[in-house]
Structure formats: C-alpha cells, structure tokens
Amino acid sequence: MTSYYFRIFAFLFMPLISTAQVVNNYIVQPSINLRWDNNGRWMFNSALEHRSLINNEWNVLHVQAVQFASYEIGFHSQIGLGVMYRELFDDQRPEELRFTEQFVYARKYNNLKIAHRLRWDQRIRGENLTHRWRYRLSGSIPLNGGTVDATEFYITSRLETIFIAQANKKSGYDQRVAIGLGRALNKNMKLQLVTEYRWEDYTNDLKRSLFINLGVFYSL
C-alpha cells in the first residue's frame, strides 16, 4: 500500500519538479480554510494564509486574511463577492486590499468534478489600483470509488490564465498550472498538498515561481 501511494506522489509531483529547473522563486504557502453555510443558497468561506520565500534562506513575505460569500443561482452555478487584506513584511511596499467578484460553474461527470471560474479582482496598493481578469479550469477525482469518503485520497488540478491592467503601465499576463493530492480526514476536514508553477508577467519581464501549498480545510 505504501509503494502504491508513493507511485501516485511521484506521478503527481515529478513533472513539476523537473520543470522547476528554471525557477526564480521557491515559495511555501500554508493556509487554514473554514467553510460554512446556512442550509440554503448562501455559502461562506474564510481563509488565513502565510507566504514565505525559501530561495536561499527562509524569508516571510506576508500574511493575508480572506472572506468570501457565494450565492447559488441554480444550473450548477454560483456568484460571489470577496475581500482580502494582505500584511506585507516589507516597509518599502504598501499593504494590499483586494476586492473580488466571481462566477463559478461546477458539475460532476460520474466521479470527476469539473469547475469553471471567472474572477475580476481590484487590487489596491497605496495609490495604485490594478485590475485582474482571471479564468480558472479545475478538476478533482477520488482515487477510490465515486465519492471522497473519510480517510480517502483524491487528486486535484487546475489551470488559470490572468490578464493584468493598471493605469500608466503596460498590461501583463500570468499563467498558472497546479496539481496536487488531498485526503479527507473525516466528513468535515481534509488536507491538501498542491504544487503550482507560475509564469508571471510572461509578455514583459518573465518570472517563474514554484509554490508549495499546504491547506487545511474544515466545513461546519
């Protein structure tokens, strides 16, 4: 059984590790995520995240808090609003406030869940306002059976494209691809480890970053 899961881990993460031979930044980002609903159409998500750069030594970049509210409009679709505050550990850079609007269409095809997400971000840093339009395609599938039961593993992946615009600045594009492994600990809690490779501002000043995202997810 151990060798079985090791082969799954190697299949998931070795392609990204080999791609990461050309990487400018290595980043670790743990998070705690809380989800609850009112047994109706509303759903709420809160998250607390911490980001550190680990190129040559461990450098804390920022912490951020996120609050999101989503409303189910039917036909496998949701609309949502969110706000995020980011506290940077750099006196030379201003803190960040971000507002987000989104539309999500998610549906299951047998045991495969596919989700399309459209987002519009307004990112405020000091006197600068940046707009980001984002599309993400994601999917997840359990490794055993048709649903993710307690103590079972699942695979998750996503592909996201971002267009960035700011006044008096040339527009830019980001591309992100991620794949990971999750495990349900019980019916309310799961752990998720995801590696994400980012091409940032690839039409102007390309930077490549490899993210290691470790998330704890709890549903009330």
mmCIF file with all atom_site columns, C-alpha atoms in Angstrom:
data_model
loop_
_atom_site.group_PDB
_atom_site.id
_atom_site.type_symbol
_atom_site.label_atom_id
_atom_site.label_alt_id
_atom_site.label_comp_id
_atom_site.label_asym_id
_atom_site.label_entity_id
_atom_site.label_seq_id
_atom_site.pdbx_PDB_ins_code
_atom_site.Cartn_x
_atom_site.Cartn_y
_atom_site.Cartn_z
_atom_site.occupancy
_atom_site.B_iso_or_equiv
_atom_site.pdbx_formal_charge
_atom_site.auth_seq_id
_atom_site.auth_comp_id
_atom_site.auth_asym_id
_atom_site.auth_atom_id
_atom_site.pdbx_PDB_model_num
ATOM 1   C CA . MET A 1 1   ? 0.000   0.000  0.000   1.00 0.00 ? 1   MET A CA 1
ATOM 2   C CA . THR A 1 2   ? 2.862   2.400  0.838   1.00 0.00 ? 2   THR A CA 1
ATOM 3   C CA . SER A 1 3   ? 4.527   1.826  -2.527  1.00 0.00 ? 3   SER A CA 1
ATOM 4   C CA . TYR A 1 4   ? 1.154   2.408  -4.244  1.00 0.00 ? 4   TYR A CA 1
ATOM 5   C CA . TYR A 1 5   ? 0.793   5.893  -2.735  1.00 0.00 ? 5   TYR A CA 1
ATOM 6   C CA . PHE A 1 6   ? 4.465   6.660  -3.366  1.00 0.00 ? 6   PHE A CA 1
ATOM 7   C CA . ARG A 1 7   ? 3.936   5.979  -7.072  1.00 0.00 ? 7   ARG A CA 1
ATOM 8   C CA . ILE A 1 8   ? 0.925   8.305  -7.051  1.00 0.00 ? 8   ILE A CA 1
ATOM 9   C CA . PHE A 1 9   ? 3.002   11.015 -5.353  1.00 0.00 ? 9   PHE A CA 1
ATOM 10  C CA . ALA A 1 10  ? 5.825   10.634 -7.882  1.00 0.00 ? 10  ALA A CA 1
ATOM 11  C CA . PHE A 1 11  ? 3.383   10.753 -10.800 1.00 0.00 ? 11  PHE A CA 1
ATOM 12  C CA . LEU A 1 12  ? 1.838   13.963 -9.449  1.00 0.00 ? 12  LEU A CA 1
ATOM 13  C CA . PHE A 1 13  ? 4.887   15.950 -8.469  1.00 0.00 ? 13  PHE A CA 1
ATOM 14  C CA . MET A 1 14  ? 7.881   14.824 -10.518 1.00 0.00 ? 14  MET A CA 1
ATOM 15  C CA . PRO A 1 15  ? 6.766   16.678 -13.701 1.00 0.00 ? 15  PRO A CA 1
ATOM 16  C CA . LEU A 1 16  ? 6.577   19.955 -11.785 1.00 0.00 ? 16  LEU A CA 1
ATOM 17  C CA . ILE A 1 17  ? 9.860   19.314 -10.002 1.00 0.00 ? 17  ILE A CA 1
ATOM 18  C CA . SER A 1 18  ? 11.624  18.691 -13.322 1.00 0.00 ? 18  SER A CA 1
ATOM 19  C CA . THR A 1 19  ? 10.010  21.795 -14.855 1.00 0.00 ? 19  THR A CA 1
ATOM 20  C CA . ALA A 1 20  ? 11.203  23.783 -11.864 1.00 0.00 ? 20  ALA A CA 1
ATOM 21  C CA . GLN A 1 21  ? 14.816  23.515 -13.042 1.00 0.00 ? 21  GLN A CA 1
ATOM 22  C CA . VAL A 1 22  ? 14.121  27.003 -14.426 1.00 0.00 ? 22  VAL A CA 1
ATOM 23  C CA . VAL A 1 23  ? 12.666  28.762 -11.371 1.00 0.00 ? 23  VAL A CA 1
ATOM 24  C CA . ASN A 1 24  ? 13.318  32.226 -9.965  1.00 0.00 ? 24  ASN A CA 1
ATOM 25  C CA . ASN A 1 25  ? 11.435  31.794 -6.678  1.00 0.00 ? 25  ASN A CA 1
ATOM 26  C CA . TYR A 1 26  ? 10.529  28.869 -4.439  1.00 0.00 ? 26  TYR A CA 1
ATOM 27  C CA . ILE A 1 27  ? 7.578   29.702 -2.185  1.00 0.00 ? 27  ILE A CA 1
ATOM 28  C CA . VAL A 1 28  ? 5.824   27.851 0.645   1.00 0.00 ? 28  VAL A CA 1
ATOM 29  C CA . GLN A 1 29  ? 2.234   28.844 1.418   1.00 0.00 ? 29  GLN A CA 1
ATOM 30  C CA . PRO A 1 30  ? 0.308   27.098 4.235   1.00 0.00 ? 30  PRO A CA 1
ATOM 31  C CA . SER A 1 31  ? -3.329  28.026 4.829   1.00 0.00 ? 31  SER A CA 1
ATOM 32  C CA . ILE A 1 32  ? -6.292  27.374 7.120   1.00 0.00 ? 32  ILE A CA 1
ATOM 33  C CA . ASN A 1 33  ? -9.686  27.426 5.404   1.00 0.00 ? 33  ASN A CA 1
ATOM 34  C CA . LEU A 1 34  ? -13.130 27.452 7.013   1.00 0.00 ? 34  LEU A CA 1
ATOM 35  C CA . ARG A 1 35  ? -16.417 26.936 5.154   1.00 0.00 ? 35  ARG A CA 1
ATOM 36  C CA . TRP A 1 36  ? -19.977 27.179 6.397   1.00 0.00 ? 36  TRP A CA 1
ATOM 37  C CA . ASP A 1 37  ? -23.477 27.692 5.011   1.00 0.00 ? 37  ASP A CA 1
ATOM 38  C CA . ASN A 1 38  ? -26.997 28.496 6.230   1.00 0.00 ? 38  ASN A CA 1
ATOM 39  C CA . ASN A 1 39  ? -28.554 25.322 4.781   1.00 0.00 ? 39  ASN A CA 1
ATOM 40  C CA . GLY A 1 40  ? -29.821 27.459 1.923   1.00 0.00 ? 40  GLY A CA 1
ATOM 41  C CA . ARG A 1 41  ? -28.302 29.110 -1.108  1.00 0.00 ? 41  ARG A CA 1
ATOM 42  C CA . TRP A 1 42  ? -25.618 31.080 0.764   1.00 0.00 ? 42  TRP A CA 1
ATOM 43  C CA . MET A 1 43  ? -22.123 29.754 1.457   1.00 0.00 ? 43  MET A CA 1
ATOM 44  C CA . PHE A 1 44  ? -19.261 31.495 3.273   1.00 0.00 ? 44  PHE A CA 1
ATOM 45  C CA . ASN A 1 45  ? -15.509 30.885 3.155   1.00 0.00 ? 45  ASN A CA 1
ATOM 46  C CA . SER A 1 46  ? -12.782 32.298 5.378   1.00 0.00 ? 46  SER A CA 1
ATOM 47  C CA . ALA A 1 47  ? -9.041  31.735 4.959   1.00 0.00 ? 47  ALA A CA 1
ATOM 48  C CA . LEU A 1 48  ? -5.816  32.693 6.695   1.00 0.00 ? 48  LEU A CA 1
ATOM 49  C CA . GLU A 1 49  ? -2.633  32.256 4.628   1.00 0.00 ? 49  GLU A CA 1
ATOM 50  C CA . HIS A 1 50  ? 1.088   32.706 5.183   1.00 0.00 ? 50  HIS A CA 1
ATOM 51  C CA . ARG A 1 51  ? 3.661   33.035 2.392   1.00 0.00 ? 51  ARG A CA 1
ATOM 52  C CA . SER A 1 52  ? 7.429   32.562 2.672   1.00 0.00 ? 52  SER A CA 1
ATOM 53  C CA . LEU A 1 53  ? 10.263  32.700 0.143   1.00 0.00 ? 53  LEU A CA 1
ATOM 54  C CA . ILE A 1 54  ? 12.792  29.861 0.527   1.00 0.00 ? 54  ILE A CA 1
ATOM 55  C CA . ASN A 1 55  ? 15.342  30.527 -2.251  1.00 0.00 ? 55  ASN A CA 1
ATOM 56  C CA . ASN A 1 56  ? 18.493  30.680 -0.110  1.00 0.00 ? 56  ASN A CA 1
ATOM 57  C CA . GLU A 1 57  ? 17.021  31.202 3.337   1.00 0.00 ? 57  GLU A CA 1
ATOM 58  C CA . TRP A 1 58  ? 13.576  31.369 4.925   1.00 0.00 ? 58  TRP A CA 1
ATOM 59  C CA . ASN A 1 59  ? 12.076  34.859 4.384   1.00 0.00 ? 59  ASN A CA 1
ATOM 60  C CA . VAL A 1 60  ? 8.495   35.634 5.423   1.00 0.00 ? 60  VAL A CA 1
ATOM 61  C CA . LEU A 1 61  ? 6.752   37.679 2.708   1.00 0.00 ? 61  LEU A CA 1
ATOM 62  C CA . HIS A 1 62  ? 3.265   38.305 4.064   1.00 0.00 ? 62  HIS A CA 1
ATOM 63  C CA . VAL A 1 63  ? 0.172   37.026 5.817   1.00 0.00 ? 63  VAL A CA 1
ATOM 64  C CA . GLN A 1 64  ? -3.325  37.527 4.453   1.00 0.00 ? 64  GLN A CA 1
ATOM 65  C CA . ALA A 1 65  ? -6.935  37.118 5.531   1.00 0.00 ? 65  ALA A CA 1
ATOM 66  C CA . VAL A 1 66  ? -9.738  36.359 3.063   1.00 0.00 ? 66  VAL A CA 1
ATOM 67  C CA . GLN A 1 67  ? -13.520 36.430 3.439   1.00 0.00 ? 67  GLN A CA 1
ATOM 68  C CA . PHE A 1 68  ? -15.848 35.232 0.682   1.00 0.00 ? 68  PHE A CA 1
ATOM 69  C CA . ALA A 1 69  ? -19.631 34.931 0.293   1.00 0.00 ? 69  ALA A CA 1
ATOM 70  C CA . SER A 1 70  ? -21.232 32.910 -2.514  1.00 0.00 ? 70  SER A CA 1
ATOM 71  C CA . TYR A 1 71  ? -24.844 32.537 -3.605  1.00 0.00 ? 71  TYR A CA 1
ATOM 72  C CA . GLU A 1 72  ? -26.201 29.579 -5.565  1.00 0.00 ? 72  GLU A CA 1
ATOM 73  C CA . ILE A 1 73  ? -28.190 30.814 -8.568  1.00 0.00 ? 73  ILE A CA 1
ATOM 74  C CA . GLY A 1 74  ? -29.067 27.384 -9.961  1.00 0.00 ? 74  GLY A CA 1
ATOM 75  C CA . PHE A 1 75  ? -27.970 25.403 -13.015 1.00 0.00 ? 75  PHE A CA 1
ATOM 76  C CA . HIS A 1 76  ? -24.772 24.308 -11.160 1.00 0.00 ? 76  HIS A CA 1
ATOM 77  C CA . SER A 1 77  ? -23.724 27.986 -10.867 1.00 0.00 ? 77  SER A CA 1
ATOM 78  C CA . GLN A 1 78  ? -22.753 30.445 -8.124  1.00 0.00 ? 78  GLN A CA 1
ATOM 79  C CA . ILE A 1 79  ? -21.918 34.136 -7.912  1.00 0.00 ? 79  ILE A CA 1
ATOM 80  C CA . GLY A 1 80  ? -19.699 35.519 -5.180  1.00 0.00 ? 80  GLY A CA 1
ATOM 81  C CA . LEU A 1 81  ? -18.048 38.546 -3.571  1.00 0.00 ? 81  LEU A CA 1
ATOM 82  C CA . GLY A 1 82  ? -14.844 38.588 -1.560  1.00 0.00 ? 82  GLY A CA 1
ATOM 83  C CA . VAL A 1 83  ? -12.388 40.834 0.237   1.00 0.00 ? 83  VAL A CA 1
ATOM 84  C CA . MET A 1 84  ? -8.754  40.175 1.132   1.00 0.00 ? 84  MET A CA 1
ATOM 85  C CA . TYR A 1 85  ? -6.261  42.079 3.281   1.00 0.00 ? 85  TYR A CA 1
ATOM 86  C CA . ARG A 1 86  ? -2.544  41.348 2.908   1.00 0.00 ? 86  ARG A CA 1
ATOM 87  C CA . GLU A 1 87  ? 0.011   42.468 5.513   1.00 0.00 ? 87  GLU A CA 1
ATOM 88  C CA . LEU A 1 88  ? 3.487   42.638 3.936   1.00 0.00 ? 88  LEU A CA 1
ATOM 89  C CA . PHE A 1 89  ? 6.699   42.216 5.927   1.00 0.00 ? 89  PHE A CA 1
ATOM 90  C CA . ASP A 1 90  ? 8.434   44.877 3.829   1.00 0.00 ? 90  ASP A CA 1
ATOM 91  C CA . ASP A 1 91  ? 8.491   48.515 4.927   1.00 0.00 ? 91  ASP A CA 1
ATOM 92  C CA . GLN A 1 92  ? 9.229   49.634 1.367   1.00 0.00 ? 92  GLN A CA 1
ATOM 93  C CA . ARG A 1 93  ? 5.936   48.246 -0.008  1.00 0.00 ? 93  ARG A CA 1
ATOM 94  C CA . PRO A 1 94  ? 2.364   49.229 0.937   1.00 0.00 ? 94  PRO A CA 1
ATOM 95  C CA . GLU A 1 95  ? -0.173  46.786 2.322   1.00 0.00 ? 95  GLU A CA 1
ATOM 96  C CA . GLU A 1 96  ? -2.731  45.366 -0.086  1.00 0.00 ? 96  GLU A CA 1
ATOM 97  C CA . LEU A 1 97  ? -6.520  45.451 -0.093  1.00 0.00 ? 97  LEU A CA 1
ATOM 98  C CA . ARG A 1 98  ? -8.315  43.376 -2.730  1.00 0.00 ? 98  ARG A CA 1
ATOM 99  C CA . PHE A 1 99  ? -11.960 43.078 -3.767  1.00 0.00 ? 99  PHE A CA 1
ATOM 100 C CA . THR A 1 100 ? -13.149 40.165 -5.910  1.00 0.00 ? 100 THR A CA 1
ATOM 101 C CA . GLU A 1 101 ? -16.279 39.296 -7.881  1.00 0.00 ? 101 GLU A CA 1
ATOM 102 C CA . GLN A 1 102 ? -16.682 35.825 -9.350  1.00 0.00 ? 102 GLN A CA 1
ATOM 103 C CA . PHE A 1 103 ? -18.884 33.386 -11.239 1.00 0.00 ? 103 PHE A CA 1
ATOM 104 C CA . VAL A 1 104 ? -18.459 29.620 -10.846 1.00 0.00 ? 104 VAL A CA 1
ATOM 105 C CA . TYR A 1 105 ? -19.964 26.765 -12.838 1.00 0.00 ? 105 TYR A CA 1
ATOM 106 C CA . ALA A 1 106 ? -19.213 23.361 -11.312 1.00 0.00 ? 106 ALA A CA 1
ATOM 107 C CA . ARG A 1 107 ? -20.583 19.957 -12.240 1.00 0.00 ? 107 ARG A CA 1
ATOM 108 C CA . LYS A 1 108 ? -19.811 16.281 -11.668 1.00 0.00 ? 108 LYS A CA 1
ATOM 109 C CA . TYR A 1 109 ? -19.370 13.824 -14.521 1.00 0.00 ? 109 TYR A CA 1
ATOM 110 C CA . ASN A 1 110 ? -19.541 10.421 -12.830 1.00 0.00 ? 110 ASN A CA 1
ATOM 111 C CA . ASN A 1 111 ? -16.773 10.694 -10.201 1.00 0.00 ? 111 ASN A CA 1
ATOM 112 C CA . LEU A 1 112 ? -14.928 13.587 -11.926 1.00 0.00 ? 112 LEU A CA 1
ATOM 113 C CA . LYS A 1 113 ? -15.801 17.123 -10.765 1.00 0.00 ? 113 LYS A CA 1
ATOM 114 C CA . ILE A 1 114 ? -15.045 19.979 -13.193 1.00 0.00 ? 114 ILE A CA 1
ATOM 115 C CA . ALA A 1 115 ? -15.300 23.680 -12.298 1.00 0.00 ? 115 ALA A CA 1
ATOM 116 C CA . HIS A 1 116 ? -15.007 26.835 -14.408 1.00 0.00 ? 116 HIS A CA 1
ATOM 117 C CA . ARG A 1 117 ? -14.315 30.074 -12.529 1.00 0.00 ? 117 ARG A CA 1
ATOM 118 C CA . LEU A 1 118 ? -14.334 33.673 -13.804 1.00 0.00 ? 118 LEU A CA 1
ATOM 119 C CA . ARG A 1 119 ? -12.961 36.379 -11.487 1.00 0.00 ? 119 ARG A CA 1
ATOM 120 C CA . TRP A 1 120 ? -12.427 40.123 -11.538 1.00 0.00 ? 120 TRP A CA 1
ATOM 121 C CA . ASP A 1 121 ? -10.005 41.485 -8.914  1.00 0.00 ? 121 ASP A CA 1
ATOM 122 C CA . GLN A 1 122 ? -9.473  45.101 -7.902  1.00 0.00 ? 122 GLN A CA 1
ATOM 123 C CA . ARG A 1 123 ? -6.125  45.221 -6.104  1.00 0.00 ? 123 ARG A CA 1
ATOM 124 C CA . ILE A 1 124 ? -5.264  48.386 -4.158  1.00 0.00 ? 124 ILE A CA 1
ATOM 125 C CA . ARG A 1 125 ? -1.661  49.008 -3.113  1.00 0.00 ? 125 ARG A CA 1
ATOM 126 C CA . GLY A 1 126 ? -1.134  52.503 -1.771  1.00 0.00 ? 126 GLY A CA 1
ATOM 127 C CA . GLU A 1 127 ? -2.328  54.842 -4.543  1.00 0.00 ? 127 GLU A CA 1
ATOM 128 C CA . ASN A 1 128 ? -2.156  52.156 -7.250  1.00 0.00 ? 128 ASN A CA 1
ATOM 129 C CA . LEU A 1 129 ? -5.233  50.295 -8.490  1.00 0.00 ? 129 LEU A CA 1
ATOM 130 C CA . THR A 1 130 ? -4.691  47.123 -10.523 1.00 0.00 ? 130 THR A CA 1
ATOM 131 C CA . HIS A 1 131 ? -7.423  45.180 -12.325 1.00 0.00 ? 131 HIS A CA 1
ATOM 132 C CA . ARG A 1 132 ? -7.013  41.451 -12.899 1.00 0.00 ? 132 ARG A CA 1
ATOM 133 C CA . TRP A 1 133 ? -9.369  39.315 -15.003 1.00 0.00 ? 133 TRP A CA 1
ATOM 134 C CA . ARG A 1 134 ? -8.952  35.597 -14.338 1.00 0.00 ? 134 ARG A CA 1
ATOM 135 C CA . TYR A 1 135 ? -10.233 32.311 -15.752 1.00 0.00 ? 135 TYR A CA 1
ATOM 136 C CA . ARG A 1 136 ? -9.559  29.018 -13.994 1.00 0.00 ? 136 ARG A CA 1
ATOM 137 C CA . LEU A 1 137 ? -10.383 25.453 -15.045 1.00 0.00 ? 137 LEU A CA 1
ATOM 138 C CA . SER A 1 138 ? -10.089 22.930 -12.222 1.00 0.00 ? 138 SER A CA 1
ATOM 139 C CA . GLY A 1 139 ? -10.885 19.297 -11.613 1.00 0.00 ? 139 GLY A CA 1
ATOM 140 C CA . SER A 1 140 ? -10.811 16.697 -8.855  1.00 0.00 ? 140 SER A CA 1
ATOM 141 C CA . ILE A 1 141 ? -11.347 12.965 -8.734  1.00 0.00 ? 141 ILE A CA 1
ATOM 142 C CA . PRO A 1 142 ? -11.288 10.435 -5.854  1.00 0.00 ? 142 PRO A CA 1
ATOM 143 C CA . LEU A 1 143 ? -8.770  7.620  -6.009  1.00 0.00 ? 143 LEU A CA 1
ATOM 144 C CA . ASN A 1 144 ? -11.258 5.132  -4.574  1.00 0.00 ? 144 ASN A CA 1
ATOM 145 C CA . GLY A 1 145 ? -14.915 4.870  -5.524  1.00 0.00 ? 145 GLY A CA 1
ATOM 146 C CA . GLY A 1 146 ? -17.253 7.609  -6.730  1.00 0.00 ? 146 GLY A CA 1
ATOM 147 C CA . THR A 1 147 ? -17.025 9.958  -3.740  1.00 0.00 ? 147 THR A CA 1
ATOM 148 C CA . VAL A 1 148 ? -14.346 11.102 -1.288  1.00 0.00 ? 148 VAL A CA 1
ATOM 149 C CA . ASP A 1 149 ? -15.095 9.346  1.999   1.00 0.00 ? 149 ASP A CA 1
ATOM 150 C CA . ALA A 1 150 ? -13.224 9.706  5.268   1.00 0.00 ? 150 ALA A CA 1
ATOM 151 C CA . THR A 1 151 ? -9.530  8.629  5.157   1.00 0.00 ? 151 THR A CA 1
ATOM 152 C CA . GLU A 1 152 ? -9.576  8.507  1.330   1.00 0.00 ? 152 GLU A CA 1
ATOM 153 C CA . PHE A 1 153 ? -7.313  10.323 -1.141  1.00 0.00 ? 153 PHE A CA 1
ATOM 154 C CA . TYR A 1 154 ? -8.218  12.420 -4.171  1.00 0.00 ? 154 TYR A CA 1
ATOM 155 C CA . ILE A 1 155 ? -6.336  14.176 -6.982  1.00 0.00 ? 155 ILE A CA 1
ATOM 156 C CA . THR A 1 156 ? -6.889  17.848 -7.770  1.00 0.00 ? 156 THR A CA 1
ATOM 157 C CA . SER A 1 157 ? -5.561  20.021 -10.600 1.00 0.00 ? 157 SER A CA 1
ATOM 158 C CA . ARG A 1 158 ? -6.121  23.472 -12.067 1.00 0.00 ? 158 ARG A CA 1
ATOM 159 C CA . LEU A 1 159 ? -5.105  25.744 -14.923 1.00 0.00 ? 159 LEU A CA 1
ATOM 160 C CA . GLU A 1 160 ? -5.501  29.534 -14.628 1.00 0.00 ? 160 GLU A CA 1
ATOM 161 C CA . THR A 1 161 ? -4.877  32.456 -17.003 1.00 0.00 ? 161 THR A CA 1
ATOM 162 C CA . ILE A 1 162 ? -4.740  36.060 -15.728 1.00 0.00 ? 162 ILE A CA 1
ATOM 163 C CA . PHE A 1 163 ? -4.835  39.384 -17.597 1.00 0.00 ? 163 PHE A CA 1
ATOM 164 C CA . ILE A 1 164 ? -3.484  42.360 -15.603 1.00 0.00 ? 164 ILE A CA 1
ATOM 165 C CA . ALA A 1 165 ? -4.118  46.060 -16.283 1.00 0.00 ? 165 ALA A CA 1
ATOM 166 C CA . GLN A 1 166 ? -3.009  49.202 -14.448 1.00 0.00 ? 166 GLN A CA 1
ATOM 167 C CA . ALA A 1 167 ? -3.063  52.870 -15.449 1.00 0.00 ? 167 ALA A CA 1
ATOM 168 C CA . ASN A 1 168 ? 0.188   54.169 -16.993 1.00 0.00 ? 168 ASN A CA 1
ATOM 169 C CA . LYS A 1 169 ? 1.643   50.658 -17.059 1.00 0.00 ? 169 LYS A CA 1
ATOM 170 C CA . LYS A 1 170 ? 1.916   48.039 -19.788 1.00 0.00 ? 170 LYS A CA 1
ATOM 171 C CA . SER A 1 171 ? -0.626  45.230 -19.483 1.00 0.00 ? 171 SER A CA 1
ATOM 172 C CA . GLY A 1 172 ? 0.618   41.815 -18.435 1.00 0.00 ? 172 GLY A CA 1
ATOM 173 C CA . TYR A 1 173 ? -0.332  38.137 -18.340 1.00 0.00 ? 173 TYR A CA 1
ATOM 174 C CA . ASP A 1 174 ? 0.184   35.359 -15.811 1.00 0.00 ? 174 ASP A CA 1
ATOM 175 C CA . GLN A 1 175 ? -0.200  31.632 -16.352 1.00 0.00 ? 175 GLN A CA 1
ATOM 176 C CA . ARG A 1 176 ? -0.528  29.065 -13.565 1.00 0.00 ? 176 ARG A CA 1
ATOM 177 C CA . VAL A 1 177 ? -0.720  25.278 -13.585 1.00 0.00 ? 177 VAL A CA 1
ATOM 178 C CA . ALA A 1 178 ? -1.116  23.133 -10.484 1.00 0.00 ? 178 ALA A CA 1
ATOM 179 C CA . ILE A 1 179 ? -1.594  19.524 -9.445  1.00 0.00 ? 179 ILE A CA 1
ATOM 180 C CA . GLY A 1 180 ? -1.919  18.019 -6.004  1.00 0.00 ? 180 GLY A CA 1
ATOM 181 C CA . LEU A 1 181 ? -3.088  15.336 -3.638  1.00 0.00 ? 181 LEU A CA 1
ATOM 182 C CA . GLY A 1 182 ? -5.727  15.628 -0.928  1.00 0.00 ? 182 GLY A CA 1
ATOM 183 C CA . ARG A 1 183 ? -7.046  13.415 1.821   1.00 0.00 ? 183 ARG A CA 1
ATOM 184 C CA . ALA A 1 184 ? -10.309 13.505 3.729   1.00 0.00 ? 184 ALA A CA 1
ATOM 185 C CA . LEU A 1 185 ? -9.629  13.060 7.456   1.00 0.00 ? 185 LEU A CA 1
ATOM 186 C CA . ASN A 1 186 ? -13.330 12.851 8.311   1.00 0.00 ? 186 ASN A CA 1
ATOM 187 C CA . LYS A 1 187 ? -16.586 14.139 6.840   1.00 0.00 ? 187 LYS A CA 1
ATOM 188 C CA . ASN A 1 188 ? -15.752 17.744 7.827   1.00 0.00 ? 188 ASN A CA 1
ATOM 189 C CA . MET A 1 189 ? -11.976 18.061 7.442   1.00 0.00 ? 189 MET A CA 1
ATOM 190 C CA . LYS A 1 190 ? -9.432  17.455 4.694   1.00 0.00 ? 190 LYS A CA 1
ATOM 191 C CA . LEU A 1 191 ? -5.758  18.124 3.991   1.00 0.00 ? 191 LEU A CA 1
ATOM 192 C CA . GLN A 1 192 ? -4.442  19.171 0.589   1.00 0.00 ? 192 GLN A CA 1
ATOM 193 C CA . LEU A 1 193 ? -0.891  19.435 -0.790  1.00 0.00 ? 193 LEU A CA 1
ATOM 194 C CA . VAL A 1 194 ? -0.641  21.213 -4.156  1.00 0.00 ? 194 VAL A CA 1
ATOM 195 C CA . THR A 1 195 ? 2.386   22.202 -6.241  1.00 0.00 ? 195 THR A CA 1
ATOM 196 C CA . GLU A 1 196 ? 1.792   25.189 -8.508  1.00 0.00 ? 196 GLU A CA 1
ATOM 197 C CA . TYR A 1 197 ? 4.064   26.548 -11.231 1.00 0.00 ? 197 TYR A CA 1
ATOM 198 C CA . ARG A 1 198 ? 3.568   30.210 -12.207 1.00 0.00 ? 198 ARG A CA 1
ATOM 199 C CA . TRP A 1 199 ? 4.751   32.152 -15.237 1.00 0.00 ? 199 TRP A CA 1
ATOM 200 C CA . GLU A 1 200 ? 4.342   35.761 -14.068 1.00 0.00 ? 200 GLU A CA 1
ATOM 201 C CA . ASP A 1 201 ? 4.202   38.738 -16.451 1.00 0.00 ? 201 ASP A CA 1
ATOM 202 C CA . TYR A 1 202 ? 5.451   36.492 -19.261 1.00 0.00 ? 202 TYR A CA 1
ATOM 203 C CA . THR A 1 203 ? 4.982   39.096 -22.045 1.00 0.00 ? 203 THR A CA 1
ATOM 204 C CA . ASN A 1 204 ? 7.156   41.719 -20.304 1.00 0.00 ? 204 ASN A CA 1
ATOM 205 C CA . ASP A 1 205 ? 9.506   40.639 -17.512 1.00 0.00 ? 205 ASP A CA 1
ATOM 206 C CA . LEU A 1 206 ? 9.070   36.877 -17.081 1.00 0.00 ? 206 LEU A CA 1
ATOM 207 C CA . LYS A 1 207 ? 9.486   35.397 -13.614 1.00 0.00 ? 207 LYS A CA 1
ATOM 208 C CA . ARG A 1 208 ? 8.929   31.730 -12.793 1.00 0.00 ? 208 ARG A CA 1
ATOM 209 C CA . SER A 1 209 ? 7.801   30.661 -9.335  1.00 0.00 ? 209 SER A CA 1
ATOM 210 C CA . LEU A 1 210 ? 7.161   27.261 -7.798  1.00 0.00 ? 210 LEU A CA 1
ATOM 211 C CA . PHE A 1 211 ? 4.586   27.253 -4.975  1.00 0.00 ? 211 PHE A CA 1
ATOM 212 C CA . ILE A 1 212 ? 4.121   24.524 -2.381  1.00 0.00 ? 212 ILE A CA 1
ATOM 213 C CA . ASN A 1 213 ? 0.603   24.985 -0.992  1.00 0.00 ? 213 ASN A CA 1
ATOM 214 C CA . LEU A 1 214 ? -0.436  23.073 2.130   1.00 0.00 ? 214 LEU A CA 1
ATOM 215 C CA . GLY A 1 215 ? -4.059  23.649 3.118   1.00 0.00 ? 215 GLY A CA 1
ATOM 216 C CA . VAL A 1 216 ? -6.291  22.520 5.969   1.00 0.00 ? 216 VAL A CA 1
ATOM 217 C CA . PHE A 1 217 ? -9.997  22.711 5.046   1.00 0.00 ? 217 PHE A CA 1
ATOM 218 C CA . TYR A 1 218 ? -12.809 22.482 7.587   1.00 0.00 ? 218 TYR A CA 1
ATOM 219 C CA . SER A 1 219 ? -16.564 22.577 6.894   1.00 0.00 ? 219 SER A CA 1
ATOM 220 C CA . LEU A 1 220 ? -19.069 23.464 9.605   1.00 0.00 ? 220 LEU A CA 1
#
